Coordinates of C-alpha atoms in Angstrom, one line a residue:
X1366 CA 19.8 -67.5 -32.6
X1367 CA 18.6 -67.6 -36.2
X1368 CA 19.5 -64.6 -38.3
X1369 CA 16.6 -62.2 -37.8
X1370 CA 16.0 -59.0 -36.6
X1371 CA 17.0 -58.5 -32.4
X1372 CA 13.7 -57.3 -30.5
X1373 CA 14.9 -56.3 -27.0
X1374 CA 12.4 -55.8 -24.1
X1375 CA 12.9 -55.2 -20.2
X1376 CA 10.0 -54.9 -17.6
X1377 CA 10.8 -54.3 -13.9
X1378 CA 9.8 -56.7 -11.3
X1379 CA 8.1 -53.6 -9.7
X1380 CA 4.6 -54.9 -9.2
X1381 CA 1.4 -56.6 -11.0
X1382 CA 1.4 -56.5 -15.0
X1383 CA -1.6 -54.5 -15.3
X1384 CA -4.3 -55.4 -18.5
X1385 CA -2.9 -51.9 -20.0
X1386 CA 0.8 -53.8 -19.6
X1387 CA -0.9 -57.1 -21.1
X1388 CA -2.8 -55.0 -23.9
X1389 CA -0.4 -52.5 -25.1
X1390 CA 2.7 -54.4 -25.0
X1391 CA 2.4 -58.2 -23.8
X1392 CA 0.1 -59.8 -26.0
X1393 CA 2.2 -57.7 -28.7
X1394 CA 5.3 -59.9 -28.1
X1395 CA 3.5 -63.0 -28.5
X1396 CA 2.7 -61.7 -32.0
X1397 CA 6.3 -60.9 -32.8
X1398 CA 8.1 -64.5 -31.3
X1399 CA 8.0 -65.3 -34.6
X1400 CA 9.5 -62.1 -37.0
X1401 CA 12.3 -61.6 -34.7
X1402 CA 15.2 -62.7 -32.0
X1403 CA 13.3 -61.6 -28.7
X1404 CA 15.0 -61.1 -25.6
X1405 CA 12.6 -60.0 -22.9
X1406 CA 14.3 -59.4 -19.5
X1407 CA 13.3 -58.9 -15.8
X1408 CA 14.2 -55.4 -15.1
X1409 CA 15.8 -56.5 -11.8
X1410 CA 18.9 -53.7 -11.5
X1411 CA 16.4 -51.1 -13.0
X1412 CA 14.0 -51.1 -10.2
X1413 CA 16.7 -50.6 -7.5
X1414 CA 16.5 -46.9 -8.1
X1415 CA 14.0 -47.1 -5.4
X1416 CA 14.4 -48.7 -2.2
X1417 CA 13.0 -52.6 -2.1
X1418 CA 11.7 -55.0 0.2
X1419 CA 14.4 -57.7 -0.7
X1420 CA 12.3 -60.7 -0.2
X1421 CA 9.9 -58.9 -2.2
X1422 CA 11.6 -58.1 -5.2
X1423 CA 13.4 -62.1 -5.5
X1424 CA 9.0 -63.2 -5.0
X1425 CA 8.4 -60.6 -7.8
X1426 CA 11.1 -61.3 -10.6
X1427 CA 9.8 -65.3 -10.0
X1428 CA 6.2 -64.4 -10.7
X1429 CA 7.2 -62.4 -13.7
X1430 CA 8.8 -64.8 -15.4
X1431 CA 5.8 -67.1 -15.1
X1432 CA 3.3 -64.8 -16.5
X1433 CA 5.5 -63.9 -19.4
X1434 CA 5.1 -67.5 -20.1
X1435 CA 1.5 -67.6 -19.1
X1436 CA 0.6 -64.7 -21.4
X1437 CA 1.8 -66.5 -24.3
X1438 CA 5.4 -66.4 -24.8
X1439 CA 7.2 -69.3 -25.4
X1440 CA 10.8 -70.2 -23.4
X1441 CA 11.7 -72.1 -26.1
X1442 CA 11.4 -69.1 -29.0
X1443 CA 12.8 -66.9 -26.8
X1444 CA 15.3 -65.7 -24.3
X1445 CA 13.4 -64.7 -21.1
X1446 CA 16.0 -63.9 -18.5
X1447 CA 17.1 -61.9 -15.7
X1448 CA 19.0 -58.8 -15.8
X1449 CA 21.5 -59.0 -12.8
X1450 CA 22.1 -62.5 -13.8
X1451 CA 24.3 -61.0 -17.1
X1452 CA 26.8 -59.2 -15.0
X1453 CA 27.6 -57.6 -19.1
X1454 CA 24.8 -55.3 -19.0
X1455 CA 26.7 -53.5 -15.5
X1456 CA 30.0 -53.7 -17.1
X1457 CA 28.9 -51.8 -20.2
X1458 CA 26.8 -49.5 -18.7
X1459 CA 29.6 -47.5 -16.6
X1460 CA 31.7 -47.5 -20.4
X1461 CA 29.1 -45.6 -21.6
X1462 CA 28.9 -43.7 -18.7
X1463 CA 32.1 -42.0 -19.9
X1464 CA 30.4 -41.3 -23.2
X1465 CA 27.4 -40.0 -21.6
X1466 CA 27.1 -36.2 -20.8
X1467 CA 25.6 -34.6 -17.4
X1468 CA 23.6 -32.4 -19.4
X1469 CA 21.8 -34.8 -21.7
X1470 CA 21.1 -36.9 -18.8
X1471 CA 19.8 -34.0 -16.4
X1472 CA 17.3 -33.4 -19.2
X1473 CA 15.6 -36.6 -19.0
X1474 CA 11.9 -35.6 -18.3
X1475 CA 12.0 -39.0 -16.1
X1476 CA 14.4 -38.3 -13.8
X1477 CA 12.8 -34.9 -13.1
X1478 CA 9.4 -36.8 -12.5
X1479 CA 10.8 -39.2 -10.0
X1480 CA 13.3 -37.3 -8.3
X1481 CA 9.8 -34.7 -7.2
X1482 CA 8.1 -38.1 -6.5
X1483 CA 11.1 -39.9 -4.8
X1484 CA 12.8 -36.6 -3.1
X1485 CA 14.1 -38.3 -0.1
X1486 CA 16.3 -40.3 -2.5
X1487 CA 17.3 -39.0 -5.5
X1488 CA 20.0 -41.4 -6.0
X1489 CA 22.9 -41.5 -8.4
X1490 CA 21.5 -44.7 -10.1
X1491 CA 18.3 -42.5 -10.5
X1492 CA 20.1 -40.1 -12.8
X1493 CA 22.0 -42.7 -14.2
X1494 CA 19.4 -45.4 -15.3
X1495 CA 19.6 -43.8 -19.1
X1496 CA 22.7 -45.8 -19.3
X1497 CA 22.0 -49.0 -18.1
X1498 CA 18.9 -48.8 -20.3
X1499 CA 21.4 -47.9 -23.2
X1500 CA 23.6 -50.7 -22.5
X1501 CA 20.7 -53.4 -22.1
X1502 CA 19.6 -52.0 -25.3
X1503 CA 23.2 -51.9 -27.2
X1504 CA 24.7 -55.8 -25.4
X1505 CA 22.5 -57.8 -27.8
X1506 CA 22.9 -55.6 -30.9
X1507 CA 19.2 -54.5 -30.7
X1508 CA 17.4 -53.4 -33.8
X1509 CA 13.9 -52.8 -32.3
X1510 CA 12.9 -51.6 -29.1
X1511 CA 9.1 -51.5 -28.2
X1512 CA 8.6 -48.1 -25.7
X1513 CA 6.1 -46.1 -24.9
X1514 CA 6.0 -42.3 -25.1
X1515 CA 7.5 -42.1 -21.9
X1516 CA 10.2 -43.9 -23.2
X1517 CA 11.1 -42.4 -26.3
X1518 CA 13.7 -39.8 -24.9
X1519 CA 15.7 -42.3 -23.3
X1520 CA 15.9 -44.8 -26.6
X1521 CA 16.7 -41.4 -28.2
X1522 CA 19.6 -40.9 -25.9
X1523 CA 20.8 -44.6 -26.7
X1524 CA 20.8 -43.5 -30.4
X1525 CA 23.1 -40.7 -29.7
X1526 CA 25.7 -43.0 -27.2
X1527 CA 25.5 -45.8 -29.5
X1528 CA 26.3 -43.6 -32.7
X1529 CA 29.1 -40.5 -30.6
X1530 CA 30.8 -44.7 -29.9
X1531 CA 30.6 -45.7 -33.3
X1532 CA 32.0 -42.4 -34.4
X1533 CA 34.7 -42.5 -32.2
X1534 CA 35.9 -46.2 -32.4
X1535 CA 33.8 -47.3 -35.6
X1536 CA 30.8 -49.5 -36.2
X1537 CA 30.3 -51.3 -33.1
X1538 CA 27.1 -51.0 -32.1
X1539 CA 23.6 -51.5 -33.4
X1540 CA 21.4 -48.0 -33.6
X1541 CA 18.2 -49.1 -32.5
X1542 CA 14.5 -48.4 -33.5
X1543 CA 11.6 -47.8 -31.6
X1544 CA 8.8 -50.3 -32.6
X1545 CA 5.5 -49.3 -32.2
X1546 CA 2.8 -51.7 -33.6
X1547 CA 0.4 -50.8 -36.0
X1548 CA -2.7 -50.9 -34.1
X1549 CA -2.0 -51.3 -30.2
X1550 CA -4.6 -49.7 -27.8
X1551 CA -3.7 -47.6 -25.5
X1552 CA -5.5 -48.8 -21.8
X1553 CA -6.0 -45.9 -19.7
X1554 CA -6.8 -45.6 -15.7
X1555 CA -10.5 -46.9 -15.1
X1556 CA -10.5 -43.7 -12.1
X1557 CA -9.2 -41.3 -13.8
X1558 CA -9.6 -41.9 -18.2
X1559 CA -7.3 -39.2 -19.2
X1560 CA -4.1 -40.9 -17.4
X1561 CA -2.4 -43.9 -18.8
X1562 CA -3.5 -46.9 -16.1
X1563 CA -0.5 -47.7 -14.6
X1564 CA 0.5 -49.7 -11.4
X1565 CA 1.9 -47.2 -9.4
X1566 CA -1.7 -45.5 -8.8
X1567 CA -4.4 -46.6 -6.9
X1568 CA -5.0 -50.1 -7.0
X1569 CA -8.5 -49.5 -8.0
X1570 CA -7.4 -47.4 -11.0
X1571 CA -5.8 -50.5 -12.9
X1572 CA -7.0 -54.1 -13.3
X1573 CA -3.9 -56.8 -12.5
X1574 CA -3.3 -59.9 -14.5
X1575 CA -3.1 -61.8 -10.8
X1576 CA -6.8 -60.0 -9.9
X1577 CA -9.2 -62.1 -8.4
X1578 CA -11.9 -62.2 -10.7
X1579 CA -14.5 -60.6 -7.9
X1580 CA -11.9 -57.9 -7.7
X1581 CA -11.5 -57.2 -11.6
X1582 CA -15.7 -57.0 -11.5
X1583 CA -15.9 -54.6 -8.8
X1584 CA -13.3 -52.5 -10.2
X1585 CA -14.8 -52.0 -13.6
X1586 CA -18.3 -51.8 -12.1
X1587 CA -16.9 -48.5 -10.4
X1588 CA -14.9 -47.4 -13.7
X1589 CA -15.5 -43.9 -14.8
X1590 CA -17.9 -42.9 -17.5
X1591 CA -20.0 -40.1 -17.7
X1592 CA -23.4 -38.6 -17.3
X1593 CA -24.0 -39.0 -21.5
X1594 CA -26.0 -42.4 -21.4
X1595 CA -24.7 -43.0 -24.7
X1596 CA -22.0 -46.0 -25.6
X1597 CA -20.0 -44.4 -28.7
X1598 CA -15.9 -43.9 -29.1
X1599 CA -14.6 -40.6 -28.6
X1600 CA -11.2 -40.0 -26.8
X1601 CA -12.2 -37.0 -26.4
X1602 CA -15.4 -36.3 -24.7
X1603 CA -16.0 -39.4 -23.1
X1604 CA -12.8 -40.9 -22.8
X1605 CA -14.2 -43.4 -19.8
X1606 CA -16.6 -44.8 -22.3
X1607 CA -14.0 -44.9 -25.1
X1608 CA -11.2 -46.7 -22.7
X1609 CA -14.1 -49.6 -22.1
X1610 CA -14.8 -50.3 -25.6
X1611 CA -10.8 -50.0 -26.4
X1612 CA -10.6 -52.9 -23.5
X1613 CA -13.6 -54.9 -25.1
X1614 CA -12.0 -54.3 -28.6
X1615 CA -8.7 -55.1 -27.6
X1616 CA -9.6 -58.8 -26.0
X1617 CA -12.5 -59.7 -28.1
X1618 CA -10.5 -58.9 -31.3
X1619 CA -12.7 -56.8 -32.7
X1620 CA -13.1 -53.4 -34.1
X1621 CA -14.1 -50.8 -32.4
X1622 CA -16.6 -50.5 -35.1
X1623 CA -17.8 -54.0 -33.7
X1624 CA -17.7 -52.8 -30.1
X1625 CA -20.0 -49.7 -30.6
X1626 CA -22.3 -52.1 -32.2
X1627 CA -22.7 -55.0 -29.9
X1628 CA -23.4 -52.1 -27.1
X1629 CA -26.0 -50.5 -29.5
X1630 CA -29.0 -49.5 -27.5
X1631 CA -27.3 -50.9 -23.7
X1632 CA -26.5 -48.9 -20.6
X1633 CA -23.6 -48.2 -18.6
X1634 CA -24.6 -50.9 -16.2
X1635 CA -24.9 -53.6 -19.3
X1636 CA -21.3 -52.3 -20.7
X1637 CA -19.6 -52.3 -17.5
X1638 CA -21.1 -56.1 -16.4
X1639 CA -20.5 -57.4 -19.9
X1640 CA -16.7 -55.8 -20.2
X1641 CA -15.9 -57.4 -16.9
X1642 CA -16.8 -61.7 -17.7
X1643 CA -14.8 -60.4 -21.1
X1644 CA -11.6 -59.6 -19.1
X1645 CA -12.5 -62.5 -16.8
X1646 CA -12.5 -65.4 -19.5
X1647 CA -9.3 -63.7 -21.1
X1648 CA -7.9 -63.7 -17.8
X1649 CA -8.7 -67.2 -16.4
X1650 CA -6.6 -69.2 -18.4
X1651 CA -3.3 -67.0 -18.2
X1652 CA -3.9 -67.6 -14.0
X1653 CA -4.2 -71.2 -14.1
X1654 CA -1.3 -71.4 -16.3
X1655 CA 0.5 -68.9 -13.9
X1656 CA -0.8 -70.7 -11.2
X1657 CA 0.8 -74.0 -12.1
X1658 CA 3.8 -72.5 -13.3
X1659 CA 4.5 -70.9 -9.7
X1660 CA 4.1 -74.8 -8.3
X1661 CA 7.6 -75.8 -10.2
X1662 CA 9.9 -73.2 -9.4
X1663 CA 12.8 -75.8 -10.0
X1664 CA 11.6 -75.5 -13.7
X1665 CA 11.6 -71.5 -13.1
X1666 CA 14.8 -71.6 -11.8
X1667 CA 16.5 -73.7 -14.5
X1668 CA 14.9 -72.1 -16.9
X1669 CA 16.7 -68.4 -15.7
X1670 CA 20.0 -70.0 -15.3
X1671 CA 19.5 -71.4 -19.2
X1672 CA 18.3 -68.2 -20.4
X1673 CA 21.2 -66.3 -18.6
X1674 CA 23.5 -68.2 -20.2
X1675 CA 22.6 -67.7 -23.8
X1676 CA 22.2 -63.7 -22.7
X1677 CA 26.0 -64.0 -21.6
X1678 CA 26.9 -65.5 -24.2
X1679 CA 25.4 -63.1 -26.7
X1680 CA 26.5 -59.9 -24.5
X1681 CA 29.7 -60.8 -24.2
X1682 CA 30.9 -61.0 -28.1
X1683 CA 29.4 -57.0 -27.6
X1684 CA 31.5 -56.8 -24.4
X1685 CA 34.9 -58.0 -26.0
X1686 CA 34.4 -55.8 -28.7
X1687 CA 34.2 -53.1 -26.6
X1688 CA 36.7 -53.6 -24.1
X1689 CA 39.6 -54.2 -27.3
X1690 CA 38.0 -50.9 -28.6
X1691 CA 38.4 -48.6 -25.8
X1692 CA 41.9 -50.2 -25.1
X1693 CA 41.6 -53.0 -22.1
X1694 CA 44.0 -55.4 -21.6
X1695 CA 42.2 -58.8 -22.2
X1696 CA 43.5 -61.7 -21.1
X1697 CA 43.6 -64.7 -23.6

């Protein structure tokens, strides 16, 4: 890869990339292809921490590798791969797990949040998933990370591994930075406005990229708003209203400035309708690309065992480093 910055990225194959998944961080990428070294992998190991329908989870990493693609991102620009196909990012995770404390990982607000929601299996990988995070993060020498807030204190916690390493055995890895773009709105749940809209609610909370379009109507035709009859932003008091014109915004490309104004004087009903054939015609074309992308999985296929190459082939120079730095024989 050319010498730029590395931009790392992982998404589990858990489920549909909502429009908040596409909005906030998707249609970001496609922007940065061309500052920066991406590597955007298929959380596959990641989503294990909760029991899987196997033949589910091998039909979901497929169809999120096609609408990476279909959302914008070019295979060629960038390495799109699958996690468990780089047996590295395993390998280095239980190294650092000897340089990862119980205390700093019994703190992670994530675990706690899970664990209540998954407490018929809180698993070791549950409490552990910090670390492989940490070592996807610190195999490709990472500069930038996009995360979310509920993601911060686990890049935090790579910082501290990556730099308690490097002051043990020297500069060896890469302390990564959270990116956050400039201007990225923040898509909340069309039931309930003051969550972040998110895929493991009710399905008529979010709106999926694979949708049918009747769906994506009827869902935002029973979106929250509120009794005020008037279309304005404010977070705060009418935060259905506000999440609407941040979708409009967001996929017309215009400010929100713009949005209020082309609803000036138009009703719920008349926002709602309009906002849906918006999402629709954004939509449409990333499905028929999807779509045809899901009829060659022969080029899917080859494309993953390309991709996992050049990951291994970057992770390993990280690996080897690590391994002659913490003393393992290597053989030559």
């Amino acid at each position: 890869m050319e010498t730029k910055k590395i931009l790392y990225s992982g998404i589990q194959p858990s489920g549909a990339i909502t429009l908040g998944n596409y909005i906030g961080a998707i249609s970001n990428f496609v922007k940065l292809e061309s500052q920066y070294n991406c590597l955007f992998a298929m959380a596959d190991l990641h989503a294990l921490t909760v029991r899987q329908v196997p033949a589910d989870l091998r039909a979901r990493t497929i169809q999120l590798t096609a609408l990476y693609i279909a959302c914008g991102l070019n295979p060629e620009n960038n390495i799109i791969y699958c996690q468990s196909h780089v047996p590295q990012h395993a390998e280095l995770s239980w190294i650092l797990s000897c340089f990862s404390y119980m205390g700093e990982l019994g703190r992670m607000t994530q675990f706690k949040a899970k664990s209540e929601k998954n407490s018929e299996n809180i698993n070791a990988g549950l409490f552990t998933y910090p670390v492989l995070m940490a070592a996807d993060i610190l195999l490709y020498q990472s500069d930038l990370v996009p995360v979310g807030a509920d993601q911060k204190q686990h890049l935090e916690l790579t910082r501290d591994i990556a730099q308690r390493f490097n002051g043990i055995y020297g500069d060896v890895f890469t302390i990564p930075d959270g990116y956050i773009p400039k201007v990225t709105a923040k898509i909340m749940s069309l039931m309930d406005p003051l969550k972040k809209m998110s895929k493991s609610d009710d399905p008529d909370s979010y709106i999926s990229l694979l949708d049918s379009f009747d769906d994506i109507r009827r869902k935002l035709k029973r979106a929250v708003t509120d009794s005020d009859a008037d279309i304005r932003f404010d977070p705060e008091n009418k935060p259905g209203v506000s999440n609407l014109l941040s979708i409009y915004s967001a996929l017309k490309n215009v400010s929100i400035e713009e949005a209020e104004k082309d609803f000036s004087g138009k009703g719920y009903g008349e926002l709602k309708k309009d906002i849906a054939e918006v999402v629709v015609e954004h939509i449409r074309p990333i499905q028929e690309k999807y779509n045809m992308l899901m009829q060659d999985k022969a080029y899917l296929n080859d494309l993953l065992k390309t991709n996992a190459e050049k990951a291994q082939s970057i992770a390993q120079k990280t690996l080897r480093k690590v391994y002659k730095k913490v003393g393992l024989y290597q053989i030559k």
